[in-house]
Every structure is written in C-alpha cells, then in structure tokens.
C-alpha cells in the first residue's frame, strides 16, 4: 500500500471505528466531530489539498439537505409535528402506536428527505415510547427502518437516490424509479414490521427516562406557510419530473425546488431566526466531513484497492454484482459517498441513462444498506446524535441495531433482486 492509502486507512479506522465503538468505549464526543477531525486530517496529511477538499463537497446535495432541514424545523416549530404525535397516541397505544408511527414516517420518507425526517422523527419516537411505557430502542429502530425502507423508491427520499437521479442522466427519475421499486418497497416494509415485532417483544416495557412533551400549539399563520412550503417542494419536484418526461429541461432542478420551498418558509413565516437556529448544523458538518474523508479514500487509491476484489458489474451482467457491493461498500464508507464513488465505475463499464434496472439496483441497494448497521446510512447516525442531544445518551447501540438489521437486510436483498432480475414493475 502507498503512504496515502495507509493514511486514508488510518483516518477511516479513526472515524468509522469511533462511531462503531462509541457506546462501548463510553465516548462522549458527538458523531459529527469524528467526521470533522477526519476531514481535517485528510487535508493536514496531504491526502487532499484544501481546494480538492472543498471541491469534494457536493453542493447540490448540501443545498437540498439544508432546504429540507429548514422545512423539517418548520414542521416542528409550527406544531404540526406535535399534532402527529397526538394523532398517533389518540389512535393507538403500545405496539399499534409503533406500527402507525412506522407507516407514517415510511410514507413521509417517500416524498421528503430521510435525513431531516430522522431529525423530526426522533422526538416523536421518544415521546411515543414514554407514552407507551416502553423502552426507546424499538421506536427508534422503527424510525430508522421507516426512513430507510420508505425512501427506497424515489429521488426525494434520500441523498444517494438523488445522486443516482442526477448523475445517471435518466429522464423523469421519479417516475422511472417508482415504476421499478414500488413493489419491492412495499414487500420490504412488510418485512420490517415483522422484525420490529420481534424487537418490541424483546425490549423492556419500562421507559427509562421522562421525555419532554412535543410542541403542539404553534402559530396558525406559520402552520399555513409551512404547509405551503412543503406543498411547493413536493409538487414542484414532481412537476420537474413530468416536464423532463415530456422532453423539456426546466432550469430548476430538484435541489433548486427544495430551496424554493425553504425560501417560502423563511421569507413568509416571520420566524427565520428561530428556524435557522433550529437547523441541525452539526449534521451538515458531518456530511461535509463525510464527503472529504471518502474523497480522500478515493484519491489515495484505498477505495480502488477495496473495489478491485469485487467483481465489476457489466450492462448485461447479474444485478447481484451491483446490489451486493452497494450494501457492503456502504458499510465501509456510508451510502452517499458509496454511490458518489461507484457511479463513475458503472459509467466506465458502459452503463448509460437507459440502464434503468441497474440504476434502480444501485439506488435501492445502497439505501437498504441502512437497514444493516448504523454505518450504512447517515440517517441512522442522525437518530443516534439526536437521541444523544435530547437524552444525554443513546439506546441505539451499533451491535444491537445489527442484530435486527442483518436478517432484515438479507430478506431485503432477496426481494429486491427477485423483482429487478425478473423485470417486474408497475
């Protein structure tokens, strides 16, 4: 191995090892700090120049994330989030409240980015667990599985799907991806409920800590503005895809439309200071650090060394050669950078804009990787960080998560491969 590869490997072990063994070692440092230190080390050791580090940060993804964080904060501050919690507790208790919570956030993650949903869903999960007299873990696990599995089939659901939609060149990616991934997503959601049932039955039935009540009495005018911002974002993104399907090339892309929706909330809501203060900037720092660290791993040749032992995919080859590397590599470098690094390899191998099943396999495989371990998706890390911030500790242990995530992910892979390889779509 070259010196640069060794340096990247050391940085990787520090960052991802710190996250994996954080609870075991009783470390109090927040997750985002590991990524920030890793990014600084990548530059300090000369793996990347400062300019290369800045350029490695995907601005389109960062803008989309910031915009969705603003909208997520508005949902919380406006009281709409509190109304969701009240609705769930009014309709159900215990296990049924967990299922209803899971289904609501699964549907929401189809239309809204899963990372901000992980932020706004964490206090709801903690509230519901306390209200049900149950341990926090199964409710947080339900949130993690919901925002991962529910986001499987659309570009709006998560950053890696957004990257596939933008970089693959496919037209009308929302329609195309939904056609191929709706059915396997529905089956995988049903499988997740079965696994969650086991987790719920094995968990303690006594809540460990009291949880502050959710805000539910927000400003009525601000609620209207928030709903308008969400509507503009969701409808606008669908409109962009329909225009692309008709052969037009609108000037606004998906991230631009999300920014427009957040601008409505910020500009018309009259609570811009509160919104910007509530945005979890630490998560954006974590993403920036993630981009820098993984780009350093790529430029140093470390990722190439890892990828060299994996059979390369071919346009007419087995889709398993895309799904399995997507899931395994996502555990090493997380799913967003995995897609960012793997797409050039697929393009070099001959995959084009019309390779719909291949791009669907990459998007869904890298997404479902989030069900395997905490490291498989940034949304999992966000949930851990948000619980830490609110409770001062986390019940989402790396190994406990994997105990339920591993069997679920195996089933997810089988379902995804079966539907895509057989060409089943709506």
Coordinates of C-alpha atoms in Angstrom, one line a residue, residues 2 4-5 7-9 11-12 42 47-48 52 56 290-308 329 332-333 337-348:
X2 CA 1.1 3.5 -0.7
X4 CA -1.5 7.9 1.0
X5 CA -3.5 4.7 1.2
X7 CA -3.0 7.5 5.8
X8 CA -6.5 7.2 4.4
X9 CA -6.9 3.8 6.1
X11 CA -8.4 8.1 9.1
X12 CA -11.1 5.6 8.1
X42 CA -7.2 14.3 5.3
X47 CA -4.2 13.2 1.1
X48 CA -6.2 16.1 -0.4
X52 CA -9.7 19.4 -3.5
X56 CA -15.3 17.2 -2.9
X290 CA -18.1 12.6 5.1
X291 CA -17.6 13.9 1.6
X292 CA -14.0 15.0 2.3
X293 CA -13.0 11.7 4.0
X294 CA -14.4 9.5 1.3
X295 CA -12.9 11.6 -1.5
X296 CA -9.6 11.2 0.2
X297 CA -10.1 7.4 0.3
X298 CA -10.9 7.6 -3.4
X299 CA -8.0 9.8 -4.4
X300 CA -5.5 7.9 -2.3
X301 CA -6.4 4.6 -4.1
X302 CA -7.8 3.0 -1.0
X303 CA -11.3 2.6 -2.4
X304 CA -9.8 1.3 -5.7
X305 CA -7.9 -1.4 -3.7
X306 CA -11.1 -2.4 -2.0
X307 CA -13.2 -2.4 -5.2
X308 CA -10.5 -4.4 -7.0
X329 CA -19.3 -0.8 0.5
X332 CA -17.4 1.0 4.8
X333 CA -17.9 4.5 3.5
X337 CA -20.2 8.6 -0.8
X338 CA -20.5 4.9 -1.9
X339 CA -22.9 6.0 -4.7
X340 CA -20.8 9.0 -5.5
X341 CA -17.7 6.8 -5.9
X342 CA -19.4 3.8 -7.5
X343 CA -21.2 5.7 -10.3
X344 CA -18.1 6.6 -12.3
X345 CA -17.1 2.9 -12.2
X346 CA -20.5 1.9 -13.6
X347 CA -20.3 4.6 -16.3
X348 CA -16.9 3.4 -17.3

